[in-house]
């Protein structure tokens, strides 16, 4: 999955970017308070993308 597609799904679910790191970006879901690291690669593998979406209650 492309990183921008993953970020789009996260934004639609109400998540927002907390901060940028050197190799990861931290996204948070304000409703649950869960913070998840998203790698800063152009392509994110499908199992990892599903795990991030599930963890942030965006799936």
XYZ file of N, CA and C in Angstrom, residues 13-42:
90
model
N -10.412 8.408 9.130
C -10.842 7.783 10.384
C -10.716 8.737 11.575
N -10.204 9.950 11.351
C -10.109 10.923 12.438
C -8.759 10.966 13.122
N -7.800 10.218 12.620
C -6.458 10.227 13.201
C -5.686 11.428 12.676
N -4.667 11.835 13.428
C -3.847 12.948 12.973
C -2.376 12.670 13.259
N -1.525 13.389 12.541
C -0.089 13.249 12.676
C 0.359 13.949 13.944
N 0.964 13.195 14.861
C 1.423 13.776 16.127
C 2.783 14.432 15.938
N 3.730 13.695 15.339
C 5.049 14.271 15.065
C 5.779 13.426 14.036
N 6.759 14.045 13.389
C 7.606 13.363 12.416
C 8.905 12.952 13.102
N 9.358 11.757 12.812
C 10.647 11.293 13.277
C 11.568 11.133 12.081
N 12.754 10.608 12.307
C 13.684 10.456 11.187
C 13.293 9.289 10.289
N 12.784 8.204 10.878
C 12.419 7.048 10.060
C 10.948 6.657 10.200
N 10.238 7.254 11.171
C 8.825 6.955 11.382
C 8.059 8.236 11.682
N 6.774 8.207 11.394
C 5.864 9.279 11.776
C 4.925 8.712 12.829
N 4.615 9.487 13.847
C 3.706 9.025 14.883
C 2.319 9.582 14.620
N 1.352 8.676 14.490
C -0.043 9.031 14.272
C -0.827 8.659 15.517
N -1.827 9.451 15.852
C -2.628 9.184 17.036
C -4.113 9.257 16.712
N -4.878 8.474 17.446
C -6.329 8.498 17.354
C -6.823 9.220 18.609
N -7.389 10.417 18.484
C -7.793 11.180 19.666
C -8.913 10.528 20.478
N -9.733 9.701 19.843
C -10.827 9.051 20.574
C -10.311 7.972 21.518
N -9.298 7.216 21.070
C -8.789 6.108 21.884
C -7.480 6.451 22.581
N -6.762 7.450 22.089
C -5.477 7.824 22.673
C -4.330 6.940 22.216
N -4.574 6.045 21.271
C -3.544 5.125 20.783
C -2.604 5.873 19.838
N -1.303 5.646 20.006
C -0.285 6.226 19.134
C 0.397 5.085 18.404
N 0.580 5.236 17.095
C 1.187 4.171 16.279
C 2.242 4.782 15.365
N 3.360 4.079 15.200
C 4.431 4.516 14.311
C 4.166 4.026 12.893
N 4.287 4.938 11.933
C 4.115 4.613 10.520
C 5.455 4.843 9.843
N 6.032 3.814 9.200
C 7.337 3.987 8.559
C 7.275 5.009 7.432
N 8.377 5.700 7.211
C 8.417 6.746 6.194
C 8.960 6.211 4.875
N 8.453 5.058 4.453
C 8.790 4.475 3.158
C 7.678 4.854 2.179
N 7.980 4.872 0.900
C 6.931 5.174 -0.075
C 5.930 4.035 -0.167
